[in-house]
C-alpha cells in the first residue's frame, strides 16, 4: 500500500507530482491511500509515492481543467477518482468525450458543484470594514461547500488589490496585506465583525436596484440560496421587498420607464449588461443638472473615477476642469458623463492599466447614454475622443479629421467632436502640449458658443 500526504486539501501541485509517479510506476488506485496534512500550508511529506518515470505522461488540457476543479471538492475520494481517470486516460485519450462513462460523469458533476461554489463565493461574500493600527482592514466570513478559498483568492486580489482584507472560513482563511497572500487556519463566525457602517448604504443600494417587476421567487432562491442570507446584510430586506413587489409593479406600470436621472442612476448602479461590471468597483454614472444645455461625453471612468464613483475626477478630469475654466464654462452647469460606465483595465502587478472599451461594450452601454440624453435633452453634445464619437454617432470616427466640424447625432442633436484630455496628458514636449491645450480650450469655447447660439 502506498500512502501519499498532500500539503493541503486542494493541493493540485502535490497531487500532480504524486500521481505522475504512481501512474508511471503502474500503481493501481486501489493501492494508494491519499491524505491531507491539514490546513496551514504544512510542507509536503516525504511519502509522495513511488518515483516512476513520468516523462511520457501527457494529459489533455481538458483533464487538467477538470482536475483543478475536482481537487477542490469536499469528497475525500477525489484524489483516488482523479488517479483512476489518469490511469484510464493512458489507454484512452478520448475518455473525457464519453459523457456516459460513470467516472467521467462523476468527475464532471463534482467539477460543476465546485464551479457553482466558486461563483457563489464571489457573488455572496461581503466584507465588513474594521480599523486597526495600520488603517482599514476588510474582513469577511464565508462557509464554502468545497475547498475553494485558495482557488478564489486570485479573484479577490484582482478586485481589491490595494486594500487589506481577510476571508475567514471554517477550513482555512486567506489574508491579503496589499502585497502578499497568506493562508491561515480556519476560523469561527464569531471571529468576523458582524456590522459595519457601510452596511446601511449597501442595504439602501440593494433596495434601490431591486426590480419588483422581475421578481421570480424560485429563481431568486436558487441563485441566492437561503444558507447565504446570514452573511448578506441586504438579505433582511428581502421578505419586505417581496411582500411589497406587486404594489410597486402596479406603480411602475402607471409611471412607465425611468424618467428622472436619479432613477436611471439607481438602475445603472446594478448594471450587469456586459462583463466590465465584474472587475470594476462600481458603475460611474454621469452627473450634472438634468436640464444642462451642454453635455460632455468622455470614454469611460479611469482608476480614480472607478474608486470615487464620479466621472472626470482623476488627472484627465482635473485637466478638463482647468480647460473648462479657461474657456469660461462653469462645470456645475454642464452634464458630464461617459460612453461606457465601467472602468476597463488590465492588472499589471498592483496597477490597473486603462484599456479602451471595445465597440461591443460601447454599443451595450449606449443603453444608459441614450437614456441620459433623452432626459437631459442637451442643446449640444461635446464628444471627447473616438469612443465617445463612436457611441454617439454610431460609427468609427477620425478625430483629427472631424474635430471642430459641426456634426449632428442620428436624432438631429447638434454635436462637436474634439480630442480626449488624456491625449493632452500624453504629450511630452511642453510647447506642443501647451499648443494642444490651447486648441482644446478653443474647442470648448466653440461648443459654448454653439450652445448660446441655440438659445437665441
Ligand atoms: N476619462 C474619461 O473618459 N472619463 C472619465 O470619467 C475619466 C477619464
Tab-separated table of C-alpha atoms and ligand atoms in Angstrom:
chain	number	residue	atom	x	y	z
A	1	UNK	CA	0.000	0.000	0.000
A	2	UNK	CA	1.256	3.495	-0.836
A	3	UNK	CA	0.488	6.487	1.347
A	4	UNK	CA	0.508	9.980	-0.159
A	5	UNK	CA	0.230	13.008	2.087
A	6	UNK	CA	-0.749	16.230	0.350
A	7	UNK	CA	0.080	19.596	1.861
A	8	UNK	CA	-3.495	20.914	1.849
A	9	UNK	CA	-6.956	19.925	0.682
A	10	UNK	CA	-6.758	21.397	-2.840
A	11	UNK	CA	-3.023	20.758	-3.362
A	12	UNK	CA	-3.034	20.299	-7.134
A	13	UNK	CA	0.737	20.534	-7.476
A	14	UNK	CA	1.289	17.855	-4.815
A	15	UNK	CA	-1.333	15.628	-6.406
A	16	UNK	CA	0.149	16.089	-9.860
A	17	UNK	CA	3.634	15.166	-8.693
A	18	UNK	CA	2.488	12.117	-6.745
A	19	UNK	CA	0.037	10.893	-9.369
A	20	UNK	CA	2.580	11.101	-12.176
A	21	UNK	CA	4.917	8.867	-10.205
A	22	UNK	CA	2.154	6.434	-9.312
A	23	UNK	CA	0.816	6.146	-12.859
A	24	UNK	CA	4.280	5.789	-14.349
A	25	UNK	CA	5.105	3.039	-11.838
A	26	UNK	CA	1.827	1.278	-12.654
A	27	UNK	CA	0.440	1.549	-9.100
A	28	UNK	CA	-3.333	0.917	-9.229
A	29	UNK	CA	-5.675	3.406	-7.471
A	30	UNK	CA	-6.806	0.760	-5.000
A	31	UNK	CA	-3.243	0.500	-3.691
A	32	UNK	CA	-2.997	4.166	-2.648
A	33	UNK	CA	-4.144	5.969	0.485
A	34	UNK	CA	-4.463	9.707	-0.029
A	35	UNK	CA	-4.279	12.008	2.961
A	36	UNK	CA	-4.188	15.734	3.590
A	37	UNK	CA	-1.654	17.040	6.074
A	38	UNK	CA	-4.071	19.640	7.351
A	39	UNK	CA	-4.582	23.326	6.747
A	40	UNK	CA	-1.934	25.990	7.258
A	41	UNK	CA	0.427	25.064	4.448
A	42	UNK	CA	2.449	22.229	6.027
A	43	UNK	CA	5.205	21.010	3.733
A	44	UNK	CA	4.552	18.000	1.573
A	45	UNK	CA	5.513	14.812	3.392
A	46	UNK	CA	8.276	12.574	2.083
A	47	UNK	CA	5.898	9.802	1.226
A	48	UNK	CA	4.875	11.279	-2.100
A	49	UNK	CA	4.555	7.900	-3.772
A	50	UNK	CA	6.985	5.985	-5.957
A	51	UNK	CA	9.189	7.973	-8.278
A	52	UNK	CA	8.322	6.326	-11.574
A	53	UNK	CA	9.442	7.767	-14.887
A	54	UNK	CA	6.613	10.150	-15.600
A	55	UNK	CA	8.185	11.717	-18.668
A	56	UNK	CA	5.750	10.030	-21.065
A	57	UNK	CA	2.624	11.012	-19.107
A	58	UNK	CA	0.818	13.718	-21.047
A	59	UNK	CA	-2.803	14.500	-20.361
A	60	UNK	CA	-5.263	16.593	-22.362
A	61	UNK	CA	-5.672	20.226	-21.270
A	62	UNK	CA	-9.340	19.472	-20.615
A	63	UNK	CA	-8.373	16.951	-17.975
A	64	UNK	CA	-6.131	19.478	-16.232
A	65	UNK	CA	-9.003	21.984	-16.135
A	66	UNK	CA	-11.385	19.358	-14.819
A	67	UNK	CA	-8.882	18.187	-12.198
A	68	UNK	CA	-8.258	21.743	-10.989
A	69	UNK	CA	-11.921	21.933	-10.029
A	70	UNK	CA	-12.369	18.347	-8.815
A	71	UNK	CA	-9.393	18.640	-6.471
A	72	UNK	CA	-11.334	21.338	-4.577
A	73	UNK	CA	-14.340	19.058	-3.987
A	74	UNK	CA	-15.036	18.093	-0.390
A	75	UNK	CA	-15.364	14.362	-1.281
A	76	UNK	CA	-12.332	12.513	0.200
A	77	UNK	CA	-12.478	10.136	-2.779
A	78	UNK	CA	-11.497	12.956	-5.201
A	79	UNK	CA	-7.794	12.041	-5.338
A	80	UNK	CA	-8.480	8.359	-5.984
A	81	UNK	CA	-11.013	9.232	-8.691
A	82	UNK	CA	-8.576	11.541	-10.434
A	83	UNK	CA	-5.872	8.906	-10.163
A	84	UNK	CA	-8.255	6.386	-11.704
A	85	UNK	CA	-9.039	8.801	-14.550
A	86	UNK	CA	-5.321	9.324	-15.191
A	87	UNK	CA	-4.815	5.560	-15.472
A	88	UNK	CA	-7.794	5.283	-17.825
A	89	UNK	CA	-6.518	8.170	-19.962
A	90	UNK	CA	-3.337	6.260	-20.680
A	91	UNK	CA	-5.321	3.693	-22.636
A	92	UNK	CA	-7.950	6.060	-23.995
A	93	UNK	CA	-7.056	9.728	-24.546
A	94	UNK	CA	-10.607	10.443	-25.691
A	95	UNK	CA	-12.018	9.264	-22.354
A	96	UNK	CA	-13.447	12.687	-21.451
A	97	UNK	CA	-15.542	12.737	-24.633
A	98	UNK	CA	-17.549	9.831	-23.277
A	99	UNK	CA	-20.011	11.683	-21.066
A	100	UNK	CA	-21.869	8.424	-20.368
A	101	UNK	CA	-18.800	6.906	-18.731
A	102	UNK	CA	-19.641	6.713	-14.999
A	103	UNK	CA	-16.228	8.033	-13.930
A	104	UNK	CA	-16.329	10.959	-16.375
A	105	UNK	CA	-19.893	11.734	-15.317
A	106	UNK	CA	-18.943	11.723	-11.648
A	107	UNK	CA	-15.926	13.963	-12.166
A	108	UNK	CA	-17.938	16.426	-14.245
A	109	UNK	CA	-20.686	16.566	-11.630
A	110	UNK	CA	-18.073	17.259	-8.964
A	111	UNK	CA	-16.426	19.958	-11.092
A	112	UNK	CA	-19.811	21.620	-11.684
A	113	UNK	CA	-20.570	21.683	-7.989
A	114	UNK	CA	-17.177	23.284	-7.273
A	115	UNK	CA	-17.724	25.809	-10.092
A	116	UNK	CA	-21.062	26.820	-8.555
A	117	UNK	CA	-19.471	27.189	-5.145
A	118	UNK	CA	-16.723	29.406	-6.595
A	119	UNK	CA	-19.365	31.592	-8.235
A	120	UNK	CA	-21.452	31.815	-5.029
A	121	UNK	CA	-18.427	32.865	-3.017
A	122	UNK	CA	-17.680	35.664	-5.480
A	123	UNK	CA	-21.280	36.804	-5.504
A	124	UNK	CA	-22.224	36.472	-1.842
A	125	UNK	CA	-19.094	37.186	0.135
A	126	UNK	CA	-19.444	40.512	1.953
A	127	UNK	CA	-16.513	42.341	3.501
A	128	UNK	CA	-17.094	44.341	6.642
A	129	UNK	CA	-14.850	47.320	7.350
A	130	UNK	CA	-12.765	47.309	10.517
A	131	UNK	CA	-9.898	49.553	11.592
A	132	UNK	CA	-6.625	48.537	13.146
A	133	UNK	CA	-3.323	50.321	13.773
A	134	UNK	CA	-2.424	50.021	10.045
A	135	UNK	CA	-5.705	51.523	8.820
A	136	UNK	CA	-8.798	49.998	7.215
A	137	UNK	CA	-8.974	46.224	7.134
A	138	UNK	CA	-11.866	44.384	5.468
A	139	UNK	CA	-12.964	41.085	6.952
A	140	UNK	CA	-15.469	38.595	5.550
A	141	UNK	CA	-16.946	35.358	6.838
A	142	UNK	CA	-17.945	32.682	4.347
A	143	UNK	CA	-18.822	28.986	4.542
A	144	UNK	CA	-17.920	27.361	1.236
A	145	UNK	CA	-19.130	23.880	0.437
A	146	UNK	CA	-15.780	22.863	-1.021
A	147	UNK	CA	-12.088	23.702	-0.612
A	148	UNK	CA	-12.220	26.770	-2.842
A	149	UNK	CA	-10.597	29.503	-0.760
A	150	UNK	CA	-7.174	29.343	-2.409
A	151	UNK	CA	-8.669	28.989	-5.891
A	152	UNK	CA	-10.813	32.073	-5.372
A	153	UNK	CA	-8.107	34.290	-3.874
A	154	UNK	CA	-6.895	35.487	-7.285
A	155	UNK	CA	-10.338	36.936	-7.975
A	156	UNK	CA	-10.434	38.882	-4.707
A	157	UNK	CA	-6.824	40.048	-5.115
A	158	UNK	CA	-7.592	41.398	-8.597
A	159	UNK	CA	-10.700	43.089	-7.322
A	160	UNK	CA	-9.339	44.556	-4.107
A	161	UNK	CA	-5.625	44.733	-4.909
A	162	UNK	CA	-4.899	47.850	-2.883
A	163	UNK	CA	-6.971	47.001	0.228
A	164	UNK	CA	-6.041	44.849	3.206
A	165	UNK	CA	-8.533	42.044	3.604
A	166	UNK	CA	-9.097	38.707	5.293
A	167	UNK	CA	-11.530	35.991	4.317
A	168	UNK	CA	-12.385	33.700	7.217
A	169	UNK	CA	-13.865	30.270	6.604
A	170	UNK	CA	-14.186	27.190	8.817
A	171	UNK	CA	-11.464	25.225	6.946
A	172	UNK	CA	-8.870	27.847	6.113
A	173	UNK	CA	-8.601	31.602	5.863
A	174	UNK	CA	-6.855	33.951	3.469
A	175	UNK	CA	-5.192	37.237	4.299
A	176	UNK	CA	-4.054	39.842	1.740
A	177	UNK	CA	-1.922	42.649	3.143
A	178	UNK	CA	-1.933	44.657	-0.087
A	179	UNK	CA	1.209	42.877	-1.330
A	180	UNK	CA	1.253	39.232	-0.342
A	181	UNK	CA	-1.222	36.484	0.349
A	182	UNK	CA	-1.054	34.243	3.425
A	183	UNK	CA	-3.146	31.173	4.037
A	184	UNK	CA	-4.115	30.829	7.675
A	185	UNK	CA	-6.011	28.218	9.670
A	186	UNK	CA	-9.800	28.089	9.701
A	187	UNK	CA	-11.802	30.411	11.935
A	188	UNK	CA	-15.172	30.717	13.626
A	189	UNK	CA	-18.025	33.007	12.635
A	190	UNK	CA	-17.533	34.916	15.898
A	191	UNK	CA	-14.046	35.973	14.689
A	192	UNK	CA	-15.641	38.126	11.968
A	193	UNK	CA	-17.214	41.519	12.697
A	194	UNK	CA	-20.995	41.478	12.475
A	195	UNK	CA	-21.907	45.005	11.273
A	196	UNK	CA	-20.192	47.981	9.769
A	197	UNK	CA	-21.242	51.477	8.765
A	198	UNK	CA	-21.137	50.662	5.051
A	199	UNK	CA	-23.925	48.168	5.561
A	200	UNK	CA	-26.648	50.797	5.740
A	201	UNK	CA	-25.507	52.166	2.359
A	202	UNK	CA	-25.380	48.669	0.912
A	203	UNK	CA	-28.940	47.962	2.045
A	204	UNK	CA	-30.188	51.211	0.513
A	205	UNK	CA	-28.429	50.299	-2.704
A	206	UNK	CA	-29.930	46.796	-2.780
A	207	UNK	CA	-33.410	48.155	-2.107
A	208	UNK	CA	-32.972	50.639	-4.948
A	209	UNK	CA	-31.836	48.088	-7.541
A	210	UNK	CA	-34.436	45.508	-6.550
A	211	UNK	CA	-36.787	45.375	-9.512
A	212	UNK	CA	-40.217	44.193	-8.349
A	213	UNK	CA	-41.346	43.553	-11.933
A	214	UNK	CA	-38.575	40.990	-12.338
A	215	UNK	CA	-39.325	39.163	-9.100
A	216	UNK	CA	-39.129	35.404	-9.582
A	217	UNK	CA	-39.006	33.991	-6.106
A	218	UNK	CA	-37.901	30.465	-7.024
A	219	UNK	CA	-35.152	31.685	-9.353
A	220	UNK	CA	-34.007	34.172	-6.741
A	221	UNK	CA	-33.722	31.494	-4.080
A	222	UNK	CA	-31.932	29.160	-6.481
A	223	UNK	CA	-29.445	31.917	-7.288
A	224	UNK	CA	-29.151	33.214	-3.755
A	225	UNK	CA	-29.878	30.163	-1.557
A	226	UNK	CA	-31.083	30.873	1.942
A	227	UNK	CA	-27.945	29.456	3.518
A	228	UNK	CA	-26.020	32.538	2.293
A	229	UNK	CA	-28.530	35.009	3.673
A	230	UNK	CA	-26.914	35.076	7.107
A	231	UNK	CA	-23.833	36.779	5.604
A	232	UNK	CA	-25.720	39.219	3.423
A	233	UNK	CA	-26.676	42.498	5.032
A	234	UNK	CA	-29.286	43.062	2.320
A	235	UNK	CA	-30.982	39.699	2.922
A	236	UNK	CA	-33.010	41.028	5.821
A	237	UNK	CA	-34.771	43.349	3.359
A	238	UNK	CA	-35.887	40.510	1.089
A	239	UNK	CA	-39.112	39.482	2.875
A	240	UNK	CA	-40.393	43.094	2.876
A	241	UNK	CA	-39.343	43.726	-0.708
A	242	UNK	CA	-41.061	40.536	-1.846
A	243	UNK	CA	-44.248	41.471	0.024
A	244	UNK	CA	-44.306	44.975	-1.470
A	245	UNK	CA	-43.426	43.831	-5.026
A	246	UNK	CA	-46.978	43.654	-6.504
A	247	UNK	CA	-47.827	47.186	-5.357
A	248	UNK	CA	-44.534	48.529	-6.714
A	249	UNK	CA	-45.099	46.846	-10.093
A	250	UNK	CA	-48.520	48.496	-10.321
A	251	UNK	CA	-46.923	51.862	-9.549
A	252	UNK	CA	-44.224	51.268	-12.178
A	253	UNK	CA	-46.774	50.348	-14.826
A	254	UNK	CA	-48.617	53.552	-14.092
A	255	UNK	CA	-45.376	55.572	-14.196
A	256	UNK	CA	-43.568	53.924	-17.161
A	257	UNK	CA	-39.781	53.904	-17.682
A	258	UNK	CA	-37.234	55.844	-15.690
A	259	UNK	CA	-37.867	59.491	-16.342
A	260	UNK	CA	-35.502	61.029	-13.827
A	261	UNK	CA	-31.741	60.935	-13.674
A	262	UNK	CA	-31.929	59.781	-10.049
A	263	UNK	CA	-33.994	56.729	-11.008
A	264	UNK	CA	-31.838	55.976	-14.058
A	265	UNK	CA	-28.702	56.254	-11.946
A	266	UNK	CA	-30.158	53.767	-9.434
A	267	UNK	CA	-30.879	51.303	-12.225
A	268	UNK	CA	-27.399	51.765	-13.724
A	269	UNK	CA	-25.746	51.044	-10.372
A	270	UNK	CA	-26.859	47.427	-10.745
A	271	UNK	CA	-25.855	47.168	-14.411
A	272	UNK	CA	-24.558	43.759	-15.493
A	273	UNK	CA	-25.176	44.219	-19.220
A	274	UNK	CA	-21.566	43.457	-20.127
A	275	UNK	CA	-18.675	41.703	-18.350
A	276	UNK	CA	-16.959	45.007	-17.447
A	277	UNK	CA	-19.068	45.254	-14.291
A	278	UNK	CA	-17.212	42.224	-12.840
A	279	UNK	CA	-13.719	43.578	-12.159
A	280	UNK	CA	-14.826	47.230	-11.797
A	281	UNK	CA	-15.567	48.696	-8.384
A	282	UNK	CA	-18.807	50.390	-9.349
A	283	UNK	CA	-20.867	51.984	-12.099
A	284	UNK	CA	-19.756	55.560	-12.695
A	285	UNK	CA	-22.864	57.378	-13.808
A	286	UNK	CA	-22.998	60.892	-15.298
A	287	UNK	CA	-23.509	63.968	-13.190
A	288	UNK	CA	-24.767	67.493	-13.651
A	289	UNK	CA	-28.051	69.357	-13.951
A	290	UNK	CA	-30.932	67.453	-15.552
A	291	UNK	CA	-31.565	70.468	-17.816
A	292	UNK	CA	-27.929	71.204	-18.690
A	293	UNK	CA	-27.693	72.814	-22.152
A	294	UNK	CA	-24.241	71.258	-22.732
A	295	UNK	CA	-23.462	67.559	-22.325
A	296	UNK	CA	-19.822	66.427	-22.372
A	297	UNK	CA	-19.210	62.758	-23.049
A	298	UNK	CA	-15.884	61.069	-22.320
A	299	UNK	CA	-14.792	57.494	-22.910
A	300	UNK	CA	-15.043	55.561	-19.648
A	301	UNK	CA	-14.119	56.073	-15.989
A	302	UNK	CA	-10.448	55.774	-15.099
A	303	UNK	CA	-8.865	54.386	-11.939
A	304	UNK	CA	-9.820	57.343	-9.729
A	305	UNK	CA	-13.319	57.628	-11.154
A	306	UNK	CA	-13.872	53.909	-10.555
A	307	UNK	CA	-12.879	54.258	-6.907
A	308	UNK	CA	-14.767	57.501	-6.251
A	309	UNK	CA	-17.840	56.703	-8.365
A	310	UNK	CA	-17.767	60.093	-10.169
A	311	UNK	CA	-16.821	60.966	-13.760
A	312	UNK	CA	-13.719	63.009	-14.579
A	313	UNK	CA	-12.225	63.367	-11.121
A	314	UNK	CA	-8.766	61.882	-11.905
A	315	UNK	CA	-5.875	63.506	-13.847
A	316	UNK	CA	-7.863	63.830	-17.113
A	317	UNK	CA	-10.762	65.293	-15.143
A	318	UNK	CA	-8.525	67.865	-13.475
A	319	UNK	CA	-7.194	68.940	-16.852
A	320	UNK	CA	-10.736	69.114	-18.208
A	321	UNK	CA	-11.756	71.284	-15.230
A	322	UNK	CA	-8.914	73.735	-15.769
A	323	UNK	CA	-9.620	73.965	-19.531
A	324	UNK	CA	-13.343	74.492	-18.870
A	325	UNK	CA	-12.362	77.269	-16.507
A	326	UNK	CA	-10.137	78.887	-19.178
A	327	UNK	CA	-12.997	78.617	-21.658
A	328	UNK	CA	-15.297	80.411	-19.201
A	329	UNK	CA	-17.532	77.365	-18.692
A	330	UNK	CA	-18.858	76.501	-15.239
A	331	UNK	CA	-18.627	72.694	-14.871
A	332	UNK	CA	-21.531	72.799	-12.429
A	333	UNK	CA	-23.768	73.856	-15.350
A	334	UNK	CA	-22.620	71.006	-17.619
A	335	UNK	CA	-23.812	67.383	-17.646
A	336	UNK	CA	-20.634	65.267	-17.710
A	337	UNK	CA	-20.788	61.576	-18.491
A	338	UNK	CA	-19.031	58.737	-20.296
A	339	UNK	CA	-19.773	56.445	-23.228
A	340	UNK	CA	-19.049	53.416	-21.015
A	341	UNK	CA	-19.959	53.387	-17.341
A	342	UNK	CA	-17.481	50.824	-16.003
A	343	UNK	CA	-13.676	51.039	-15.845
A	344	UNK	CA	-11.991	48.609	-18.214
A	345	UNK	CA	-8.464	47.806	-17.136
A	346	UNK	CA	-5.715	45.229	-17.155
A	347	UNK	CA	-3.953	44.400	-13.915
A	348	UNK	CA	-0.151	44.753	-14.077
A	349	UNK	CA	1.256	43.975	-10.678
A	350	UNK	CA	-0.819	46.160	-8.426
A	351	UNK	CA	-1.533	48.775	-11.094
A	352	UNK	CA	-4.768	48.871	-13.034
A	353	UNK	CA	-3.881	49.931	-16.555
A	354	UNK	CA	-6.604	51.561	-18.675
A	355	UNK	CA	-7.840	49.554	-21.673
A	356	UNK	CA	-10.059	51.150	-24.302
A	357	UNK	CA	-13.578	49.742	-24.375
A	358	UNK	CA	-14.448	47.536	-27.340
A	359	UNK	CA	-17.072	48.586	-29.937
A	360	UNK	CA	-19.404	45.936	-28.455
A	361	UNK	CA	-19.018	47.356	-24.941
A	362	UNK	CA	-19.665	50.863	-26.252
A	363	UNK	CA	-22.756	49.635	-28.068
A	364	UNK	CA	-24.083	47.826	-24.990
A	365	UNK	CA	-23.545	50.815	-22.746
A	366	UNK	CA	-25.456	53.109	-25.124
A	367	UNK	CA	-28.490	51.806	-23.275
A	368	UNK	CA	-27.597	54.212	-20.463
A	369	UNK	CA	-26.167	57.058	-22.546
A	370	UNK	CA	-29.246	57.249	-24.767
A	371	UNK	CA	-31.492	57.467	-21.722
A	372	UNK	CA	-29.318	60.141	-20.128
A	373	UNK	CA	-29.585	62.153	-23.350
A	374	UNK	CA	-33.324	61.632	-23.534
A	375	UNK	CA	-33.756	63.017	-20.015
A	376	UNK	CA	-31.233	65.874	-20.182
A	377	UNK	CA	-32.055	66.795	-23.808
A	378	UNK	CA	-28.928	68.977	-24.167
A	379	UNK	CA	-28.709	71.630	-26.842
A	380	UNK	CA	-25.242	70.374	-27.792
A	381	UNK	CA	-23.214	67.254	-27.111
A	382	UNK	CA	-19.437	67.588	-26.982
A	383	UNK	CA	-17.717	64.256	-27.640
A	384	UNK	CA	-14.248	63.806	-26.190
A	385	UNK	CA	-12.311	61.336	-28.333
A	386	UNK	CA	-13.044	58.362	-30.546
A	387	UNK	CA	-15.015	56.186	-28.104
A	388	UNK	CA	-17.470	58.989	-27.337
A	389	UNK	CA	-17.743	59.677	-31.075
A	390	UNK	CA	-18.484	56.038	-31.815
A	391	UNK	CA	-21.067	55.830	-29.048
A	392	UNK	CA	-22.978	58.890	-30.188
A	393	UNK	CA	-22.546	58.830	-33.965
A	394	UNK	CA	-22.873	55.042	-34.203
A	395	UNK	CA	-19.776	54.711	-36.395
A	396	UNK	CA	-15.998	54.855	-36.204
A	397	UNK	CA	-14.754	58.455	-36.214
A	398	UNK	CA	-11.452	60.018	-37.274
A	399	UNK	CA	-10.928	62.590	-34.533
A	400	UNK	CA	-8.233	64.597	-36.311
A	401	UNK	CA	-10.384	64.898	-39.466
A	402	UNK	CA	-13.764	65.530	-37.868
A	403	UNK	CA	-12.639	67.645	-34.929
A	404	UNK	CA	-14.346	71.013	-34.606
A	405	UNK	CA	-16.795	70.476	-37.511
A	406	UNK	CA	-20.486	70.946	-36.756
A	407	UNK	CA	-21.991	67.444	-36.603
A	408	UNK	CA	-25.448	66.023	-35.953
A	409	UNK	CA	-26.277	62.925	-33.944
A	410	UNK	CA	-28.686	60.477	-35.628
A	411	UNK	CA	-31.607	62.101	-33.758
A	412	UNK	CA	-30.585	65.554	-35.007
A	413	UNK	CA	-28.968	66.855	-31.795
A	414	UNK	CA	-26.079	69.206	-32.675
A	415	UNK	CA	-22.682	67.834	-31.681
A	416	UNK	CA	-18.983	68.614	-31.782
A	417	UNK	CA	-16.046	66.261	-31.634
A	418	UNK	CA	-12.697	67.064	-30.048
A	419	UNK	CA	-9.765	65.238	-28.510
A	420	UNK	CA	-9.868	63.497	-25.148
A	421	UNK	CA	-7.994	65.343	-22.378
A	422	UNK	CA	-5.900	62.235	-21.690
A	423	UNK	CA	-4.388	62.788	-25.147
A	424	UNK	CA	-3.116	66.161	-23.907
A	425	UNK	CA	-1.640	64.460	-20.840
A	426	UNK	CA	0.405	62.139	-23.032
A	427	UNK	CA	2.181	64.897	-24.999
A	428	UNK	CA	5.711	65.109	-23.620
A	429	UNK	CA	7.032	68.219	-25.386
A	430	UNK	CA	5.921	71.196	-23.209
A	431	UNK	CA	5.479	73.597	-26.134
A	432	UNK	CA	3.419	71.069	-28.117
A	433	UNK	CA	1.363	70.253	-25.005
A	434	UNK	CA	0.638	73.941	-24.436
A	435	UNK	CA	-0.384	74.433	-28.076
A	436	UNK	CA	-2.699	71.402	-27.986
A	437	UNK	CA	-4.204	72.556	-24.700
A	438	UNK	CA	-4.975	75.950	-26.303
A	439	UNK	CA	-6.695	74.166	-29.237
A	440	UNK	CA	-8.749	72.131	-26.778
A	441	UNK	CA	-9.812	75.276	-24.893
A	442	UNK	CA	-10.788	76.815	-28.236
A	443	UNK	CA	-12.971	73.751	-28.962
A	444	UNK	CA	-14.656	74.141	-25.565
A	445	UNK	CA	-15.309	77.816	-26.337
A	446	UNK	CA	-16.756	76.846	-29.720
A	447	UNK	CA	-19.070	74.370	-28.019
A	448	UNK	CA	-20.207	77.014	-25.555
A	449	UNK	CA	-20.795	79.471	-28.391
A	450	UNK	CA	-22.999	76.922	-30.221
A	451	UNK	CA	-24.975	76.293	-27.023
A	452	UNK	CA	-25.525	80.050	-26.726
A	453	UNK	CA	-26.489	80.320	-30.398
A	454	UNK	CA	-29.054	77.541	-29.890
A	455	UNK	CA	-30.705	79.566	-27.164
A	456	UNK	CA	-31.134	82.638	-29.351
B	1	LIG	N1	-11.565	59.561	-18.892
B	1	LIG	C1	-12.855	59.545	-19.300
B	1	LIG	O1	-13.145	59.422	-20.475
B	1	LIG	N2	-13.794	59.684	-18.407
B	1	LIG	C2	-13.564	59.833	-17.105
B	1	LIG	O2	-14.511	59.936	-16.344
B	1	LIG	C3	-12.207	59.872	-16.710
B	1	LIG	C4	-11.230	59.718	-17.613
